[in-house]
Amino acid sequence: MNLSAEQIQSNWEKMLGYINAYISDPRREKLIEFYKKHEEEIMLMPASHKKAYHNSFPGGYVDHVNRVIEGALATNKIWVEFGAEQNYTVEELVFSALNHDLGKLGEEDNYAHIPSQDEWRKKNLGEMYQYNKKLAYMSVPDRSIKLLIDHDIKLTENEWMCIKLHDGLYDQANEPYLKNYMPEQKPRTSMVFIIHQADLMAARIEFEQVWLSKFNEEVLDKPKAKKLDVKTKALGSMKSEGLKNMLNSL
Ligand SMILES: [Fe+2]
């Protein structure tokens, strides 16, 4: 999947629109300044380096982030309807969705994603981007939080938890926060689960849009085509009409 230049531009403006609509000053101002400073990179970066993951194409990151923001707002309504305690704000919810994957950017002088020049890896492994090896290893949630702190953009404790735990139990590092049975050790707000659900939903849908139909077509449908070829070939080489009819009716 590829986005047009117009779609990339309009997704970017939509994301800035969410900042202006949901985040209050002084954080709104600081976030706009940060995002505009890295406009070109953020606007064009993918959500992941590999096709088999999700949104691995120019503009994929912002497309994903907008889907998570919209998904979080919609998921929140369901949680509220079912009685979730409202001990968090909509600003916190949107701030967390907006910045949950920010660490994918990398650092100021070392952006994380480099378009791959390796044609074999692109064709056979779907690795469209390479990780910038100059960048020290840090998990995406940790770098998201670091980038915000580096730019003097303060986080509430709820936002910190949501960004840190957005991969849920898919990330073992989150187990001490999420796999415990003492009431006092459980997350204090449902927002942690709402952000995780919104991210999971967005990434799954992005995977389906680009990859699932292609996988079904290329991998699951192929054996059928092969079987048909064998049958056609066998029919063509037979002289007996009786045998041909028998095989053809199988
Ligand atoms: Fe994400």
PDB file of C-alpha atoms and ligand atoms in Angstrom:
ATOM      1  CA  MET A   1       0.000   0.000   0.000  1.00  0.00           C
ATOM      2  CA  ASN A   2       1.197   3.476  -0.813  1.00  0.00           C
ATOM      3  CA  LEU A   3      -0.258   6.789   0.223  1.00  0.00           C
ATOM      4  CA  SER A   4      -0.431   9.680  -2.245  1.00  0.00           C
ATOM      5  CA  ALA A   5       1.378  12.939  -1.466  1.00  0.00           C
ATOM      6  CA  GLU A   6      -2.030  14.518  -0.800  1.00  0.00           C
ATOM      7  CA  GLN A   7      -2.991  11.765   1.686  1.00  0.00           C
ATOM      8  CA  ILE A   8       0.349  12.119   3.494  1.00  0.00           C
ATOM      9  CA  GLN A   9      -0.138  15.890   3.737  1.00  0.00           C
ATOM     10  CA  SER A  10      -3.732  15.627   4.892  1.00  0.00           C
ATOM     11  CA  ASN A  11      -2.850  12.941   7.517  1.00  0.00           C
ATOM     12  CA  TRP A  12      -0.149  15.266   8.840  1.00  0.00           C
ATOM     13  CA  GLU A  13      -2.588  18.174   9.124  1.00  0.00           C
ATOM     14  CA  LYS A  14      -5.147  15.931  10.786  1.00  0.00           C
ATOM     15  CA  MET A  15      -2.570  14.907  13.421  1.00  0.00           C
ATOM     16  CA  LEU A  16      -1.621  18.536  14.129  1.00  0.00           C
ATOM     17  CA  GLY A  17      -5.365  19.245  14.330  1.00  0.00           C
ATOM     18  CA  TYR A  18      -5.733  16.654  17.104  1.00  0.00           C
ATOM     19  CA  ILE A  19      -2.927  18.346  19.056  1.00  0.00           C
ATOM     20  CA  ASN A  20      -4.618  21.738  18.713  1.00  0.00           C
ATOM     21  CA  ALA A  21      -8.040  20.353  19.584  1.00  0.00           C
ATOM     22  CA  TYR A  22      -7.201  18.166  22.591  1.00  0.00           C
ATOM     23  CA  ILE A  23      -3.962  19.338  24.223  1.00  0.00           C
ATOM     24  CA  SER A  24      -3.883  22.457  26.344  1.00  0.00           C
ATOM     25  CA  ASP A  25      -1.060  25.014  26.553  1.00  0.00           C
ATOM     26  CA  PRO A  26       1.811  25.052  27.306  1.00  0.00           C
ATOM     27  CA  ARG A  27       2.097  21.420  26.139  1.00  0.00           C
ATOM     28  CA  ARG A  28       0.148  22.075  22.935  1.00  0.00           C
ATOM     29  CA  GLU A  29       2.606  24.751  21.905  1.00  0.00           C
ATOM     30  CA  LYS A  30       5.631  22.596  22.768  1.00  0.00           C
ATOM     31  CA  LEU A  31       4.263  19.579  20.923  1.00  0.00           C
ATOM     32  CA  ILE A  32       3.509  21.616  17.793  1.00  0.00           C
ATOM     33  CA  GLU A  33       7.038  23.041  17.935  1.00  0.00           C
ATOM     34  CA  PHE A  34       8.534  19.545  18.308  1.00  0.00           C
ATOM     35  CA  TYR A  35       6.471  17.967  15.541  1.00  0.00           C
ATOM     36  CA  LYS A  36       7.110  20.863  13.130  1.00  0.00           C
ATOM     37  CA  LYS A  37      10.842  20.679  13.830  1.00  0.00           C
ATOM     38  CA  HIS A  38      10.841  17.054  12.664  1.00  0.00           C
ATOM     39  CA  GLU A  39       8.033  17.539  10.151  1.00  0.00           C
ATOM     40  CA  GLU A  40       9.684  16.007   7.109  1.00  0.00           C
ATOM     41  CA  GLU A  41      10.905  12.872   8.913  1.00  0.00           C
ATOM     42  CA  ILE A  42       7.724  12.244  10.928  1.00  0.00           C
ATOM     43  CA  MET A  43       5.456  12.934   7.959  1.00  0.00           C
ATOM     44  CA  LEU A  44       7.247  10.372   5.789  1.00  0.00           C
ATOM     45  CA  MET A  45       8.422   7.724   8.248  1.00  0.00           C
ATOM     46  CA  PRO A  46       6.851   4.222   8.295  1.00  0.00           C
ATOM     47  CA  ALA A  47       5.152   2.667  11.319  1.00  0.00           C
ATOM     48  CA  SER A  48       7.450  -0.355  11.061  1.00  0.00           C
ATOM     49  CA  HIS A  49      10.476  -1.423   9.054  1.00  0.00           C
ATOM     50  CA  LYS A  50       8.998  -4.641   7.706  1.00  0.00           C
ATOM     51  CA  LYS A  51       6.002  -5.233   5.424  1.00  0.00           C
ATOM     52  CA  ALA A  52       4.751  -8.166   7.500  1.00  0.00           C
ATOM     53  CA  TYR A  53       4.261  -5.913  10.535  1.00  0.00           C
ATOM     54  CA  HIS A  54       2.164  -2.856   9.723  1.00  0.00           C
ATOM     55  CA  ASN A  55       2.214   0.359   7.666  1.00  0.00           C
ATOM     56  CA  SER A  56       5.745  -0.130   6.365  1.00  0.00           C
ATOM     57  CA  PHE A  57       5.514   2.627   3.768  1.00  0.00           C
ATOM     58  CA  PRO A  58       6.113   6.399   3.558  1.00  0.00           C
ATOM     59  CA  GLY A  59       3.555   8.168   5.728  1.00  0.00           C
ATOM     60  CA  GLY A  60       2.689   4.912   7.548  1.00  0.00           C
ATOM     61  CA  TYR A  61       3.592   6.283  10.980  1.00  0.00           C
ATOM     62  CA  VAL A  62       1.209   9.264  10.968  1.00  0.00           C
ATOM     63  CA  ASP A  63      -1.522   7.132   9.401  1.00  0.00           C
ATOM     64  CA  HIS A  64      -1.090   4.672  12.309  1.00  0.00           C
ATOM     65  CA  VAL A  65      -0.995   7.365  14.994  1.00  0.00           C
ATOM     66  CA  ASN A  66      -4.201   8.991  13.703  1.00  0.00           C
ATOM     67  CA  ARG A  67      -5.903   5.579  13.732  1.00  0.00           C
ATOM     68  CA  VAL A  68      -4.774   4.995  17.339  1.00  0.00           C
ATOM     69  CA  ILE A  69      -6.047   8.447  18.423  1.00  0.00           C
ATOM     70  CA  GLU A  70      -9.420   7.846  16.753  1.00  0.00           C
ATOM     71  CA  GLY A  71      -9.508   4.251  18.033  1.00  0.00           C
ATOM     72  CA  ALA A  72      -8.724   5.392  21.587  1.00  0.00           C
ATOM     73  CA  LEU A  73     -11.535   7.971  21.532  1.00  0.00           C
ATOM     74  CA  ALA A  74     -13.999   5.380  20.192  1.00  0.00           C
ATOM     75  CA  THR A  75     -12.808   2.611  22.557  1.00  0.00           C
ATOM     76  CA  ASN A  76     -13.045   5.003  25.479  1.00  0.00           C
ATOM     77  CA  LYS A  77     -16.739   5.547  24.756  1.00  0.00           C
ATOM     78  CA  ILE A  78     -17.330   1.779  25.068  1.00  0.00           C
ATOM     79  CA  TRP A  79     -15.426   1.610  28.372  1.00  0.00           C
ATOM     80  CA  VAL A  80     -17.425   4.583  29.692  1.00  0.00           C
ATOM     81  CA  GLU A  81     -20.682   2.969  28.572  1.00  0.00           C
ATOM     82  CA  PHE A  82     -19.729  -0.179  30.475  1.00  0.00           C
ATOM     83  CA  GLY A  83     -18.942   1.768  33.630  1.00  0.00           C
ATOM     84  CA  ALA A  84     -15.175   2.397  33.585  1.00  0.00           C
ATOM     85  CA  GLU A  85     -14.203   4.965  36.179  1.00  0.00           C
ATOM     86  CA  GLN A  86     -13.382   8.336  34.645  1.00  0.00           C
ATOM     87  CA  ASN A  87     -10.253   9.040  36.666  1.00  0.00           C
ATOM     88  CA  TYR A  88      -8.353  10.312  33.619  1.00  0.00           C
ATOM     89  CA  THR A  89      -8.959  13.077  31.093  1.00  0.00           C
ATOM     90  CA  VAL A  90      -9.562  13.041  27.343  1.00  0.00           C
ATOM     91  CA  GLU A  91      -6.418  15.158  27.014  1.00  0.00           C
ATOM     92  CA  GLU A  92      -4.408  12.398  28.706  1.00  0.00           C
ATOM     93  CA  LEU A  93      -5.979   9.825  26.418  1.00  0.00           C
ATOM     94  CA  VAL A  94      -5.151  11.726  23.206  1.00  0.00           C
ATOM     95  CA  PHE A  95      -1.676  12.729  24.446  1.00  0.00           C
ATOM     96  CA  SER A  96      -0.851   9.056  25.110  1.00  0.00           C
ATOM     97  CA  ALA A  97      -2.221   7.852  21.766  1.00  0.00           C
ATOM     98  CA  LEU A  98      -0.393  10.642  19.933  1.00  0.00           C
ATOM     99  CA  ASN A  99       2.984   9.915  21.485  1.00  0.00           C
ATOM    100  CA  HIS A 100       2.870   6.169  22.222  1.00  0.00           C
ATOM    101  CA  ASP A 101       5.183   5.267  19.312  1.00  0.00           C
ATOM    102  CA  LEU A 102       7.169   8.512  19.149  1.00  0.00           C
ATOM    103  CA  GLY A 103      10.371   6.602  19.990  1.00  0.00           C
ATOM    104  CA  LYS A 104      10.241   5.124  16.479  1.00  0.00           C
ATOM    105  CA  LEU A 105      11.579   8.474  15.294  1.00  0.00           C
ATOM    106  CA  GLY A 106      15.011   7.824  16.797  1.00  0.00           C
ATOM    107  CA  GLU A 107      17.012  10.846  17.861  1.00  0.00           C
ATOM    108  CA  GLU A 108      17.518  14.342  16.520  1.00  0.00           C
ATOM    109  CA  ASP A 109      20.707  13.543  14.590  1.00  0.00           C
ATOM    110  CA  ASN A 110      20.061   9.865  14.073  1.00  0.00           C
ATOM    111  CA  TYR A 111      16.641   9.076  12.748  1.00  0.00           C
ATOM    112  CA  ALA A 112      15.858   5.386  13.212  1.00  0.00           C
ATOM    113  CA  HIS A 113      14.572   4.372   9.778  1.00  0.00           C
ATOM    114  CA  ILE A 114      16.818   4.268   6.730  1.00  0.00           C
ATOM    115  CA  PRO A 115      15.195   3.185   3.428  1.00  0.00           C
ATOM    116  CA  SER A 116      16.811  -0.166   2.577  1.00  0.00           C
ATOM    117  CA  GLN A 117      19.080  -0.455  -0.458  1.00  0.00           C
ATOM    118  CA  ASP A 118      19.182  -4.235  -0.156  1.00  0.00           C
ATOM    119  CA  GLU A 119      16.926  -5.434  -2.986  1.00  0.00           C
ATOM    120  CA  TRP A 120      17.108  -9.086  -1.870  1.00  0.00           C
ATOM    121  CA  ARG A 121      15.975  -8.321   1.687  1.00  0.00           C
ATOM    122  CA  LYS A 122      13.232  -6.036   0.383  1.00  0.00           C
ATOM    123  CA  LYS A 123      11.934  -8.617  -2.098  1.00  0.00           C
ATOM    124  CA  ASN A 124      12.323 -11.765  -0.010  1.00  0.00           C
ATOM    125  CA  LEU A 125      11.924 -10.559   3.558  1.00  0.00           C
ATOM    126  CA  GLY A 126       9.806  -7.452   3.018  1.00  0.00           C
ATOM    127  CA  GLU A 127      12.371  -5.403   4.965  1.00  0.00           C
ATOM    128  CA  MET A 128      11.727  -2.013   3.438  1.00  0.00           C
ATOM    129  CA  TYR A 129      13.802  -0.074   5.982  1.00  0.00           C
ATOM    130  CA  GLN A 130      16.985  -0.675   7.937  1.00  0.00           C
ATOM    131  CA  TYR A 131      17.478   0.289  11.550  1.00  0.00           C
ATOM    132  CA  ASN A 132      20.033   3.054  11.986  1.00  0.00           C
ATOM    133  CA  LYS A 133      22.878   1.270  13.771  1.00  0.00           C
ATOM    134  CA  LYS A 134      24.297   4.528  15.120  1.00  0.00           C
ATOM    135  CA  LEU A 135      21.341   4.643  17.447  1.00  0.00           C
ATOM    136  CA  ALA A 136      21.804   2.907  20.798  1.00  0.00           C
ATOM    137  CA  TYR A 137      19.220   0.253  21.560  1.00  0.00           C
ATOM    138  CA  MET A 138      16.261   1.516  23.526  1.00  0.00           C
ATOM    139  CA  SER A 139      12.711   0.187  23.538  1.00  0.00           C
ATOM    140  CA  VAL A 140      10.180   2.301  21.623  1.00  0.00           C
ATOM    141  CA  PRO A 141       8.139   3.237  24.730  1.00  0.00           C
ATOM    142  CA  ASP A 142      11.283   4.226  26.644  1.00  0.00           C
ATOM    143  CA  ARG A 143      12.505   6.413  23.781  1.00  0.00           C
ATOM    144  CA  SER A 144       9.038   7.955  23.380  1.00  0.00           C
ATOM    145  CA  ILE A 145       9.165   9.095  26.998  1.00  0.00           C
ATOM    146  CA  LYS A 146      12.811  10.202  26.700  1.00  0.00           C
ATOM    147  CA  LEU A 147      12.058  12.360  23.655  1.00  0.00           C
ATOM    148  CA  LEU A 148       9.201  14.095  25.437  1.00  0.00           C
ATOM    149  CA  ILE A 149      11.322  14.757  28.531  1.00  0.00           C
ATOM    150  CA  ASP A 150      14.260  15.961  26.375  1.00  0.00           C
ATOM    151  CA  HIS A 151      11.935  18.559  24.862  1.00  0.00           C
ATOM    152  CA  ASP A 152      10.559  19.677  28.195  1.00  0.00           C
ATOM    153  CA  ILE A 153       7.120  18.242  27.462  1.00  0.00           C
ATOM    154  CA  LYS A 154       5.844  17.011  30.823  1.00  0.00           C
ATOM    155  CA  LEU A 155       3.799  13.841  31.188  1.00  0.00           C
ATOM    156  CA  THR A 156       1.251  12.973  33.819  1.00  0.00           C
ATOM    157  CA  GLU A 157       1.671   9.645  35.607  1.00  0.00           C
ATOM    158  CA  ASN A 158      -1.303   8.252  33.655  1.00  0.00           C
ATOM    159  CA  GLU A 159       0.325   9.213  30.335  1.00  0.00           C
ATOM    160  CA  TRP A 160       3.645   7.736  31.396  1.00  0.00           C
ATOM    161  CA  MET A 161       1.933   4.422  32.206  1.00  0.00           C
ATOM    162  CA  CYS A 162      -0.035   4.377  28.945  1.00  0.00           C
ATOM    163  CA  ILE A 163       3.013   5.009  26.764  1.00  0.00           C
ATOM    164  CA  LYS A 164       5.184   2.616  28.736  1.00  0.00           C
ATOM    165  CA  LEU A 165       2.595  -0.197  28.692  1.00  0.00           C
ATOM    166  CA  HIS A 166       0.993   0.312  25.282  1.00  0.00           C
ATOM    167  CA  ASP A 167       2.186  -3.105  23.994  1.00  0.00           C
ATOM    168  CA  GLY A 168       0.421  -4.786  26.901  1.00  0.00           C
ATOM    169  CA  LEU A 169       1.599  -8.306  27.654  1.00  0.00           C
ATOM    170  CA  TYR A 170       3.140  -8.638  24.177  1.00  0.00           C
ATOM    171  CA  ASP A 171       6.165  -7.022  25.828  1.00  0.00           C
ATOM    172  CA  GLN A 172       7.594  -9.071  28.704  1.00  0.00           C
ATOM    173  CA  ALA A 173       8.986  -5.911  30.268  1.00  0.00           C
ATOM    174  CA  ASN A 174       5.395  -4.967  31.111  1.00  0.00           C
ATOM    175  CA  GLU A 175       4.687  -8.056  33.188  1.00  0.00           C
ATOM    176  CA  PRO A 176       5.493  -6.481  36.591  1.00  0.00           C
ATOM    177  CA  TYR A 177       2.867  -3.810  35.843  1.00  0.00           C
ATOM    178  CA  LEU A 178       0.189  -5.993  34.267  1.00  0.00           C
ATOM    179  CA  LYS A 179       0.635  -9.513  35.600  1.00  0.00           C
ATOM    180  CA  ASN A 180      -0.052  -9.115  39.242  1.00  0.00           C
ATOM    181  CA  TYR A 181      -2.923  -9.916  41.496  1.00  0.00           C
ATOM    182  CA  MET A 182      -2.604  -7.423  44.362  1.00  0.00           C
ATOM    183  CA  PRO A 183      -5.193  -4.650  43.948  1.00  0.00           C
ATOM    184  CA  GLU A 184      -2.681  -1.949  44.881  1.00  0.00           C
ATOM    185  CA  GLN A 185      -0.289  -3.106  42.156  1.00  0.00           C
ATOM    186  CA  LYS A 186      -2.771  -3.006  39.314  1.00  0.00           C
ATOM    187  CA  PRO A 187      -2.887   0.035  36.981  1.00  0.00           C
ATOM    188  CA  ARG A 188      -4.878   2.820  38.619  1.00  0.00           C
ATOM    189  CA  THR A 189      -6.761   3.757  35.441  1.00  0.00           C
ATOM    190  CA  SER A 190      -8.441   1.813  32.626  1.00  0.00           C
ATOM    191  CA  MET A 191      -6.782   4.180  30.174  1.00  0.00           C
ATOM    192  CA  VAL A 192      -3.755   1.837  30.088  1.00  0.00           C
ATOM    193  CA  PHE A 193      -5.953  -0.900  28.596  1.00  0.00           C
ATOM    194  CA  ILE A 194      -7.801   1.485  26.283  1.00  0.00           C
ATOM    195  CA  ILE A 195      -4.555   2.670  24.653  1.00  0.00           C
ATOM    196  CA  HIS A 196      -3.347  -0.918  24.339  1.00  0.00           C
ATOM    197  CA  GLN A 197      -6.620  -1.978  22.719  1.00  0.00           C
ATOM    198  CA  ALA A 198      -6.626   0.974  20.312  1.00  0.00           C
ATOM    199  CA  ASP A 199      -3.033   0.290  19.259  1.00  0.00           C
ATOM    200  CA  LEU A 200      -3.662  -3.431  18.858  1.00  0.00           C
ATOM    201  CA  MET A 201      -6.757  -2.753  16.746  1.00  0.00           C
ATOM    202  CA  ALA A 202      -4.991  -0.196  14.546  1.00  0.00           C
ATOM    203  CA  ALA A 203      -1.949  -2.404  13.923  1.00  0.00           C
ATOM    204  CA  ARG A 204      -4.112  -5.444  13.166  1.00  0.00           C
ATOM    205  CA  ILE A 205      -6.271  -3.510  10.679  1.00  0.00           C
ATOM    206  CA  GLU A 206      -3.167  -2.084   8.997  1.00  0.00           C
ATOM    207  CA  PHE A 207      -1.772  -5.625   8.701  1.00  0.00           C
ATOM    208  CA  GLU A 208      -5.026  -6.818   7.148  1.00  0.00           C
ATOM    209  CA  GLN A 209      -5.196  -3.931   4.681  1.00  0.00           C
ATOM    210  CA  VAL A 210      -1.766  -4.537   3.210  1.00  0.00           C
ATOM    211  CA  TRP A 211      -0.670  -8.026   3.937  1.00  0.00           C
ATOM    212  CA  LEU A 212      -3.455 -10.453   4.717  1.00  0.00           C
ATOM    213  CA  SER A 213      -5.163 -10.428   1.287  1.00  0.00           C
ATOM    214  CA  LYS A 214      -1.763 -10.710  -0.403  1.00  0.00           C
ATOM    215  CA  PHE A 215      -0.800 -13.617   1.853  1.00  0.00           C
ATOM    216  CA  ASN A 216      -4.094 -15.404   1.176  1.00  0.00           C
ATOM    217  CA  GLU A 217      -3.699 -14.931  -2.541  1.00  0.00           C
ATOM    218  CA  GLU A 218      -0.030 -15.879  -2.764  1.00  0.00           C
ATOM    219  CA  VAL A 219       0.214 -18.641  -0.187  1.00  0.00           C
ATOM    220  CA  LEU A 220      -3.205 -20.125   0.476  1.00  0.00           C
ATOM    221  CA  ASP A 221      -4.557 -20.037  -3.094  1.00  0.00           C
ATOM    222  CA  LYS A 222      -1.406 -21.337  -4.748  1.00  0.00           C
ATOM    223  CA  PRO A 223      -1.801 -25.059  -3.895  1.00  0.00           C
ATOM    224  CA  LYS A 224      -5.256 -25.023  -5.547  1.00  0.00           C
ATOM    225  CA  ALA A 225      -3.789 -23.573  -8.739  1.00  0.00           C
ATOM    226  CA  LYS A 226      -1.011 -26.155  -8.655  1.00  0.00           C
ATOM    227  CA  LYS A 227      -3.500 -29.010  -8.231  1.00  0.00           C
ATOM    228  CA  LEU A 228      -5.456 -27.758 -11.225  1.00  0.00           C
ATOM    229  CA  ASP A 229      -2.290 -27.605 -13.332  1.00  0.00           C
ATOM    230  CA  VAL A 230      -1.426 -31.231 -12.532  1.00  0.00           C
ATOM    231  CA  LYS A 231      -4.941 -32.360 -13.449  1.00  0.00           C
ATOM    232  CA  THR A 232      -4.941 -30.409 -16.722  1.00  0.00           C
ATOM    233  CA  LYS A 233      -1.541 -31.837 -17.610  1.00  0.00           C
ATOM    234  CA  ALA A 234      -2.680 -35.411 -16.881  1.00  0.00           C
ATOM    235  CA  LEU A 235      -5.840 -34.988 -18.933  1.00  0.00           C
ATOM    236  CA  GLY A 236      -3.845 -33.668 -21.874  1.00  0.00           C
ATOM    237  CA  SER A 237      -1.550 -36.722 -21.931  1.00  0.00           C
ATOM    238  CA  MET A 238      -4.342 -39.340 -21.845  1.00  0.00           C
ATOM    239  CA  LYS A 239      -5.493 -41.149 -24.922  1.00  0.00           C
ATOM    240  CA  SER A 240      -8.424 -43.092 -23.446  1.00  0.00           C
ATOM    241  CA  GLU A 241     -11.629 -41.028 -23.518  1.00  0.00           C
ATOM    242  CA  GLY A 242     -13.091 -43.187 -20.721  1.00  0.00           C
ATOM    243  CA  LEU A 243     -10.166 -42.512 -18.384  1.00  0.00           C
ATOM    244  CA  LYS A 244     -10.225 -38.822 -19.327  1.00  0.00           C
ATOM    245  CA  ASN A 245     -13.910 -38.552 -18.389  1.00  0.00           C
ATOM    246  CA  MET A 246     -13.313 -40.405 -15.144  1.00  0.00           C
ATOM    247  CA  LEU A 247     -10.395 -38.126 -14.127  1.00  0.00           C
ATOM    248  CA  ASN A 248     -12.215 -35.029 -15.261  1.00  0.00           C
ATOM    249  CA  SER A 249     -15.150 -35.824 -13.031  1.00  0.00           C
ATOM    250  CA  LEU A 250     -12.942 -36.121  -9.921  1.00  0.00           C
TER     251      LEU A 250
HETATM  252 FE    FE B   1       1.491   1.724  17.769  1.00  0.00          FE
END
